[in-house]
Coordinates of C-alpha atoms in Angstrom, one line a residue:
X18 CA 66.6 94.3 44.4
X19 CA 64.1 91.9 45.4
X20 CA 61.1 90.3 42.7
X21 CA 58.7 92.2 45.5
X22 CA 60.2 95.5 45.1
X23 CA 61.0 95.4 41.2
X24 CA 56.9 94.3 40.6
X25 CA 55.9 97.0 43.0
X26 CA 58.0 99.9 41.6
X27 CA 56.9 98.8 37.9
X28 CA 53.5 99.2 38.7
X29 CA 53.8 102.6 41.2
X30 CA 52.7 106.0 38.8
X31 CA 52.8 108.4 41.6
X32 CA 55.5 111.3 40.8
X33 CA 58.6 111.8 43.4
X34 CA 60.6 109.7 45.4
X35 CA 60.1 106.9 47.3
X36 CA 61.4 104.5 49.6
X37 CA 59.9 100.6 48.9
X38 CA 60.6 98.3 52.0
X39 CA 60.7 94.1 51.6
X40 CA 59.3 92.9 54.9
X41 CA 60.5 89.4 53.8
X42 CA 63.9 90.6 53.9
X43 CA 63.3 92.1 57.2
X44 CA 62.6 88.8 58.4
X45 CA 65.1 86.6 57.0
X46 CA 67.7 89.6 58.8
X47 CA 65.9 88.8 61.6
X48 CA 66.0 85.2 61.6
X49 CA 69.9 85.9 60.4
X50 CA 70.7 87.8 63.8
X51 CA 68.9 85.2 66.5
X52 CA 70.8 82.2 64.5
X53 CA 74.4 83.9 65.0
X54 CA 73.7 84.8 68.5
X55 CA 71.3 82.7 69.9
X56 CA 71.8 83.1 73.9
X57 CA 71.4 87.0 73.1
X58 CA 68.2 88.9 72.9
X59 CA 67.7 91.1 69.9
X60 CA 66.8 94.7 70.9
X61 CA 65.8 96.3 67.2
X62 CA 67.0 100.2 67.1
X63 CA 63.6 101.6 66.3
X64 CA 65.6 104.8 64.8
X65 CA 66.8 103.0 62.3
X66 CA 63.5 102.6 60.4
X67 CA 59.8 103.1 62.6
X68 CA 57.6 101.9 60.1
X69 CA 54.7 100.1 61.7
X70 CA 54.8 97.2 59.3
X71 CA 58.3 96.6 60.2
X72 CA 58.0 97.2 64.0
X73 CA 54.6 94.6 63.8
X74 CA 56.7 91.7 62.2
X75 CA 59.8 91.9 64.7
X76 CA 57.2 91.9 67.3
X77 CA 55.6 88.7 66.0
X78 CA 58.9 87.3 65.7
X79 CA 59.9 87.9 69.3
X80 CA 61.9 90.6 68.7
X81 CA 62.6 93.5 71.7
X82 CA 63.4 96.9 70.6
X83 CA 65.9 99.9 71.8
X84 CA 64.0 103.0 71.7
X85 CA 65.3 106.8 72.2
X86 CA 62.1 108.8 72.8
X87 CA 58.3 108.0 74.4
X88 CA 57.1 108.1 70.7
X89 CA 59.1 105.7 70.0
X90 CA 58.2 103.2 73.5
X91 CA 54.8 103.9 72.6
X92 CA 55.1 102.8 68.8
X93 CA 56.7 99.5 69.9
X94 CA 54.1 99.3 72.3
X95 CA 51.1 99.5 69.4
X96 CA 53.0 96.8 67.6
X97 CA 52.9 94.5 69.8
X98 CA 55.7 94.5 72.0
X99 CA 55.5 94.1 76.0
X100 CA 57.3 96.6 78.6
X101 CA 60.0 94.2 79.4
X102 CA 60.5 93.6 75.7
X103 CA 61.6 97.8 75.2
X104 CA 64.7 99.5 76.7
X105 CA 65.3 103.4 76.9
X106 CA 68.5 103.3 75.8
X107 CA 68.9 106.9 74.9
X108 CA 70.9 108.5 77.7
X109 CA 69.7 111.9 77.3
X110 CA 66.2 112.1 78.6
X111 CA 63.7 114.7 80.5
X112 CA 62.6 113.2 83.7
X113 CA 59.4 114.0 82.9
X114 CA 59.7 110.9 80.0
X115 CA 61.1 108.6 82.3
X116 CA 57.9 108.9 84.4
X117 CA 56.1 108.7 81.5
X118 CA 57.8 105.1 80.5
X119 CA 57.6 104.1 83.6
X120 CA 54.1 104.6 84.1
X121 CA 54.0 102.2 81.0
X122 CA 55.8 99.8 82.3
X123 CA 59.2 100.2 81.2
X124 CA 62.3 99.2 84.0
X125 CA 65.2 99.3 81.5
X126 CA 67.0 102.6 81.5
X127 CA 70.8 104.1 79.7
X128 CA 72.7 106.2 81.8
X129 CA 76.1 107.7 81.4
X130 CA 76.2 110.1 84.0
X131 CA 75.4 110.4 88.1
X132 CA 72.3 113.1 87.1
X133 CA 70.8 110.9 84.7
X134 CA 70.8 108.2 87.6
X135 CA 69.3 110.5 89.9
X136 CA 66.3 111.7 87.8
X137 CA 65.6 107.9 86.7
X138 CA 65.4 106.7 90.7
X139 CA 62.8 110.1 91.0
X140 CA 61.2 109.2 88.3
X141 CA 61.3 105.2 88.1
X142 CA 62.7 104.1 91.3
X143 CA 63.8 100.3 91.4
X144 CA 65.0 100.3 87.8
X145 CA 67.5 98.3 86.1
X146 CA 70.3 100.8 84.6
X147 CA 72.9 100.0 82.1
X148 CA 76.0 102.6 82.0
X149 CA 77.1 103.4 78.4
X150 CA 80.8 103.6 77.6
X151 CA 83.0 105.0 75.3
X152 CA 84.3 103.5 72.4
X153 CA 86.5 104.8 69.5
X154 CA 84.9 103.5 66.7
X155 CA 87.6 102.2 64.4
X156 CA 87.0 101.2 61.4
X157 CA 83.6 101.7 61.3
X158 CA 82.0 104.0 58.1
X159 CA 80.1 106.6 60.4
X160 CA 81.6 106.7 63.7
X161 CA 80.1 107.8 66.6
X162 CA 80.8 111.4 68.4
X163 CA 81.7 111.4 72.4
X164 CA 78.4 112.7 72.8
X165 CA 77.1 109.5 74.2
X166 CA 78.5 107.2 76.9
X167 CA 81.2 108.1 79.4
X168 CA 85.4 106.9 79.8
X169 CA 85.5 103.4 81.3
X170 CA 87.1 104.6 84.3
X171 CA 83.6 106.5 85.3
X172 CA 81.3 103.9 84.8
X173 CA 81.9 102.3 88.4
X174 CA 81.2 105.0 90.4
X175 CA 77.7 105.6 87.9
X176 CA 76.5 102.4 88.6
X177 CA 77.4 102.5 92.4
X178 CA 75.7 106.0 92.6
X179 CA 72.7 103.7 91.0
X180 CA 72.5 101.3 93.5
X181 CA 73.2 103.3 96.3
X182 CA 70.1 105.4 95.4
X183 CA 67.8 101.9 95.2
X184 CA 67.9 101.3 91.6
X185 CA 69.5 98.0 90.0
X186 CA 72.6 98.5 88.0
X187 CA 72.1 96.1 85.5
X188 CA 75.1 96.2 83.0
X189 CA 77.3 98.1 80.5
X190 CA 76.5 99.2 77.3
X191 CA 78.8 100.2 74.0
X192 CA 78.8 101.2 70.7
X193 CA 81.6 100.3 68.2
X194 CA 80.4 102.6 65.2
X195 CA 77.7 102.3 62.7
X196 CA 78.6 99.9 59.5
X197 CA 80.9 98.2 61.2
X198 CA 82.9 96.3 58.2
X199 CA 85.5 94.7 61.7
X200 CA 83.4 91.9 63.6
X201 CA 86.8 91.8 66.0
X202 CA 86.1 95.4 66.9
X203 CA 83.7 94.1 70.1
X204 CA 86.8 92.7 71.3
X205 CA 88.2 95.6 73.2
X206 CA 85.3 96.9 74.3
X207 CA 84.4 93.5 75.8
X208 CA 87.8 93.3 77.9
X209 CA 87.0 97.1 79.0
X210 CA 83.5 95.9 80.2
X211 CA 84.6 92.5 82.1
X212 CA 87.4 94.7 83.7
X213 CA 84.2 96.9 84.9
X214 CA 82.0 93.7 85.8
X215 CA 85.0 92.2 88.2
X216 CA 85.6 96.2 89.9
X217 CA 82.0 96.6 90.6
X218 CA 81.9 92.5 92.2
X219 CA 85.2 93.7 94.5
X220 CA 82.5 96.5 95.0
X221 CA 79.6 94.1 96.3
X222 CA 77.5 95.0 93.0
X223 CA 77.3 91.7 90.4
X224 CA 76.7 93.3 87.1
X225 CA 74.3 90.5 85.2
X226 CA 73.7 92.2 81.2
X227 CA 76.3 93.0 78.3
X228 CA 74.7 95.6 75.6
X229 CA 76.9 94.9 72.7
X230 CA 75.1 97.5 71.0
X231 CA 74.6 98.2 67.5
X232 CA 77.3 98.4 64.5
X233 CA 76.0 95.4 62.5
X234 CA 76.5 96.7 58.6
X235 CA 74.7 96.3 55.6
X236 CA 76.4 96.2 52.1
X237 CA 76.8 99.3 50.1
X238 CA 79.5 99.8 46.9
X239 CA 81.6 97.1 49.3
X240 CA 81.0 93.3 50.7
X241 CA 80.9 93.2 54.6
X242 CA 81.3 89.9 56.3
X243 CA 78.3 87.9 56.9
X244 CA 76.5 88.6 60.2
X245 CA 77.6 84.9 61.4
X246 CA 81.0 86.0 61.5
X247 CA 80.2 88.9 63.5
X248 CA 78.3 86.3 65.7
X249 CA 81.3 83.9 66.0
X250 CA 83.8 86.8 66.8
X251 CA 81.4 88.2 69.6
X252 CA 81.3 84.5 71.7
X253 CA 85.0 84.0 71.2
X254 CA 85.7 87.5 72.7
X255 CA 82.7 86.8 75.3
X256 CA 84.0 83.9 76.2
X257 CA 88.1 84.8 76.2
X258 CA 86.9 87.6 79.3
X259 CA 83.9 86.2 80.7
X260 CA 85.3 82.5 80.7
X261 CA 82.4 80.3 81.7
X262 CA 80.6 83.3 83.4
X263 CA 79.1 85.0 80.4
X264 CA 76.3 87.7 81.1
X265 CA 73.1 88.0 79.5
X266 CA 73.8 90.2 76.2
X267 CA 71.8 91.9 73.9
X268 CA 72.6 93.7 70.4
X269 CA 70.6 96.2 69.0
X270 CA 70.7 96.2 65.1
X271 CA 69.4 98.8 63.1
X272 CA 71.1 99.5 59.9
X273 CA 72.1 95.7 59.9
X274 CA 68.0 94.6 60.2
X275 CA 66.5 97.0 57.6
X276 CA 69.5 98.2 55.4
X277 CA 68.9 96.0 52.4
X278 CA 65.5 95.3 52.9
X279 CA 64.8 98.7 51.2
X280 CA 65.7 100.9 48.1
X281 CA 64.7 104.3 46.7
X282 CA 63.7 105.5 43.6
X283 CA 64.4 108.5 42.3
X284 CA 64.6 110.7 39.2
X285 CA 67.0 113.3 37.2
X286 CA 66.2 116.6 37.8
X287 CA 69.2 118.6 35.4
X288 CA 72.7 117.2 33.8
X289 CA 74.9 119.8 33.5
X290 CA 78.6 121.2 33.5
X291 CA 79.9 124.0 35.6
X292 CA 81.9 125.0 32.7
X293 CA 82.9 124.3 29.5
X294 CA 86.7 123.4 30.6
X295 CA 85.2 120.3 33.3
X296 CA 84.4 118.5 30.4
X297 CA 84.6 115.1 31.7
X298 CA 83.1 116.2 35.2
X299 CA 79.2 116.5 35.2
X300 CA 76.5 117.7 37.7
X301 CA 73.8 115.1 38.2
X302 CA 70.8 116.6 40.3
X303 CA 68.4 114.4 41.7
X304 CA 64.6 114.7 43.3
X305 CA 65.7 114.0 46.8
X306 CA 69.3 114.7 48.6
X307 CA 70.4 115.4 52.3
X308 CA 67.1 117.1 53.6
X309 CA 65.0 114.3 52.3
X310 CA 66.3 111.2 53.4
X311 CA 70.3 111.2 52.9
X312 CA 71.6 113.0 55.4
X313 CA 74.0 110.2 56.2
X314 CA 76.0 111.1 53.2
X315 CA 77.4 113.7 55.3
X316 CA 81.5 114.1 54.6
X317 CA 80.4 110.9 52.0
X318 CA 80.3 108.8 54.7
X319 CA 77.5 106.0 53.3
X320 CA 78.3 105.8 49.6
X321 CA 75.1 104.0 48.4
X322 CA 75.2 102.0 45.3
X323 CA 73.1 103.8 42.4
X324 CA 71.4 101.8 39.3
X325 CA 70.6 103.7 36.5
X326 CA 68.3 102.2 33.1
X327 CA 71.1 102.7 31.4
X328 CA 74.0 100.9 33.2
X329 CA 76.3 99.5 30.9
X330 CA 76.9 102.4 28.8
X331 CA 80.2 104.3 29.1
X332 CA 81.0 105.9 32.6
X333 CA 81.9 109.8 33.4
X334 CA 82.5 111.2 36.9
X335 CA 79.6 113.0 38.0
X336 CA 78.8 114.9 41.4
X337 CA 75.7 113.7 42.8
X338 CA 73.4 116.9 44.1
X339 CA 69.8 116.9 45.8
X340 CA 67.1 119.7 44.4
X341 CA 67.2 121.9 47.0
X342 CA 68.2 125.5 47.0
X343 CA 71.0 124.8 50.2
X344 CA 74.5 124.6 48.8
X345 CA 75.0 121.7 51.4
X346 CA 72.6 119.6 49.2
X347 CA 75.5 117.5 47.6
X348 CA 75.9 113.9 47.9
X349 CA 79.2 113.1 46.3
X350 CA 82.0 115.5 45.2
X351 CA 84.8 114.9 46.7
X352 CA 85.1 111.7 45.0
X353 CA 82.5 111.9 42.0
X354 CA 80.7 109.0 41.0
X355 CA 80.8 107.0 37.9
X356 CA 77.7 107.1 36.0
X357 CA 76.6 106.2 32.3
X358 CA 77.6 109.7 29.8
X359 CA 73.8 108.7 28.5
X360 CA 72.0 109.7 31.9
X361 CA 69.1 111.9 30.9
X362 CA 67.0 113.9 33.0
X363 CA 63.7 111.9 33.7
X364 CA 65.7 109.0 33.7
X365 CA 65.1 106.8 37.7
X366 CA 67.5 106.4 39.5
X367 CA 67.8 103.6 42.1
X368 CA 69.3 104.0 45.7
X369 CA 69.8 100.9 46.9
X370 CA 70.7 99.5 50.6
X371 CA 68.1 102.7 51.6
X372 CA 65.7 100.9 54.3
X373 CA 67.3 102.4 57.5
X374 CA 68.1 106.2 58.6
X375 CA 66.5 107.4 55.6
X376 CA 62.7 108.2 56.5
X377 CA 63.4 108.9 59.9
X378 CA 65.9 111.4 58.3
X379 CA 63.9 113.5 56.1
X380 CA 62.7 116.9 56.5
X381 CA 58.9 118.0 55.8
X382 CA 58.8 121.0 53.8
X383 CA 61.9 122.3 53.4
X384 CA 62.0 124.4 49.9
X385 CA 58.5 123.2 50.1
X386 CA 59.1 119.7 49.6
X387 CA 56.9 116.7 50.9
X388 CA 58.8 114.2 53.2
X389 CA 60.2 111.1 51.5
X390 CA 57.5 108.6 51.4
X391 CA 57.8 105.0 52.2
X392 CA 55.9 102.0 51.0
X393 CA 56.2 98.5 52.7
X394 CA 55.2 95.1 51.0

């Protein structure tokens, strides 16, 4: 935890949780990503965490940003950034938003499908178009679903379909899993994509961009390799398919650019025991869970490190449970969690590595609850 956060959090009184961002560490992430890649443009995933103070820095700092909606063009748009600085890089859209983005200047479109690249040259003819492809996902902590992206063997005939209907296809796109603890796991996906680049040049079409996507981690309960290794193992693999024709690439970190820069406090609801024969298994409740900011604890898929005021003292295996009344509101069971036998309730709780997919993820109202709330120094 950072000085920043630590001074902040000792002088907040306000009651419920809340999630405190370092901008500072925003920055130095920042600065992290553009040193271990510098021939590729950072594209921040706006998802990840929209905060305006966040979104204003990466724009002074020359950042560009992946977006998935209009609100989210149009905050990266109020922060600074320029049209040619934002990509629509969800592929499920309404073409009624792609005339919308459009009309504010924005020429960089996903696609992973021939309809997609017939409402974008409707609704924003002369485009650039990058086709997203599948990728498995191995050994990454939360994996993504085939909902996005289409098999390899597709992705010619999209981005013909593109330029035969006046657009520009651009590039591929690919996504090897959030929290990506493998930095060789681009390697694959790279030979897939220069396979694609020299079918479409037999074609006529010269593909120019690489979107290397997302999947940068940030440390949890485990130590991830630092992002210049990720950074070193991209250009190897860029340069074992490309050879001395590599494309422009971009990466779009989210998790990786705002992970640790943030942490949540919290507090203890209840301690209990289900019975009086679990004696060495407790129930901890806490003031926020899945509806409020943790979703990705899902199947206990981000295990985020917890600090308690009385770490140190001995350790029993407790399930971790939100306050809500939905029996889905528990955060670790299948594997309990080790915390002090002294926790009390009133006692804070700190959730650290918090600063992306946590806001963005919380529910207003639910069991009559306010949103999480987010501070950023």
């Amino acid at each position: 935890m950072s000085d920043r956060i630590r001074e902040f959090l000792r002088n907040r009184r306000e009651d419920g949780p809340c999630l405190v961002v370092d901008t500072a560490i925003v920055h130095d992430n920042y600065t992290a990503f553009a040193r271990a890649l510098p021939d590729t443009r950072v594209f921040y995933a706006v998802k990840a965490n929209p905060a305006p103070e966040i979104l204003a820095l990466l724009a002074r700092l020359g950042s560009c940003f992946d977006t998935a909606s209009i609100g989210e063009i149009e905050m990266a748009l109020a922060a600074g950034a320029t049209p040619e600085r934002i990509s629509y890089g969800n592929t499920i859209k309404k073409e009624r938003d792609i005339a919308r983005a459009f009309a504010l200047g924005i020429r960089l479109f996903a696609v992973d499908c021939e309809a997609e690249v017939e409402k974008i040259a409707r609704a924003a003819p002369g485009s650039k178009v990058f086709c997203r492809i599948l990728c498995d996902g191995e050994g990454a902590d939360w994996p993504l679903s085939r909902k996005f992206g289409c098999v390899p063997e597709m992705a010619p005939r999209v981005l013909e379909h593109a330029h035969r209907l006046g657009l520009r296809a651009h590039g591929i796109s690919f996504h090897v899993g959030s929290q990506q603890g493998n930095p060789e796991m681009w390697d694959r996906a790279l030979a897939t994509t220069a396979a694609i680049f020299r079918e479409m040049a037999e074609r006529g079409i010269h593909l120019a961009m690489v979107n290397l996507g997302g999947g940068f981690p940030t440390r949890y309960l485990k130590d991830v390799p630092a992002v210049q290794a990720y950074g070193a193992a991209i250009f190897e693999s860029l340069r074992k398919h490309f050879g001395n024709r590599i494309p422009e690439t971009i990466i779009e970190p989210g998790r990786g650019m705002v992970g640790n820069a943030g942490i949540i406090e919290s507090e203890v609801v209840l301690v209990s025991k289900k019975s009086d024969a679990e004696d060495d298994v407790r129930w901890v409740y806490l003031d926020i869970g899945k509806f409020h900011g943790l979703a990705e604890t899902i199947d206990e898929s981000i295990r985020y490190p917890l600090r308690t005021p009385r770490d140190g003292d001995a350790l029993v295996p407790c399930v971790v449970a939100g306050p809500t009344c939905d029996s889905v509101d528990v955060l670790y069971e299948k594997t309990p969690y080790m915390l002090p036998v002294s926790l009390e309730i009133g006692d804070k709780i700190l959730i650290e590595g918090t600063g992306a997919y946590t806001t963005t993820y919380s529910s207003r109202d639910f069991n009559g609850m306010p949103g999480l709330k987010q501070y950023t120094i």
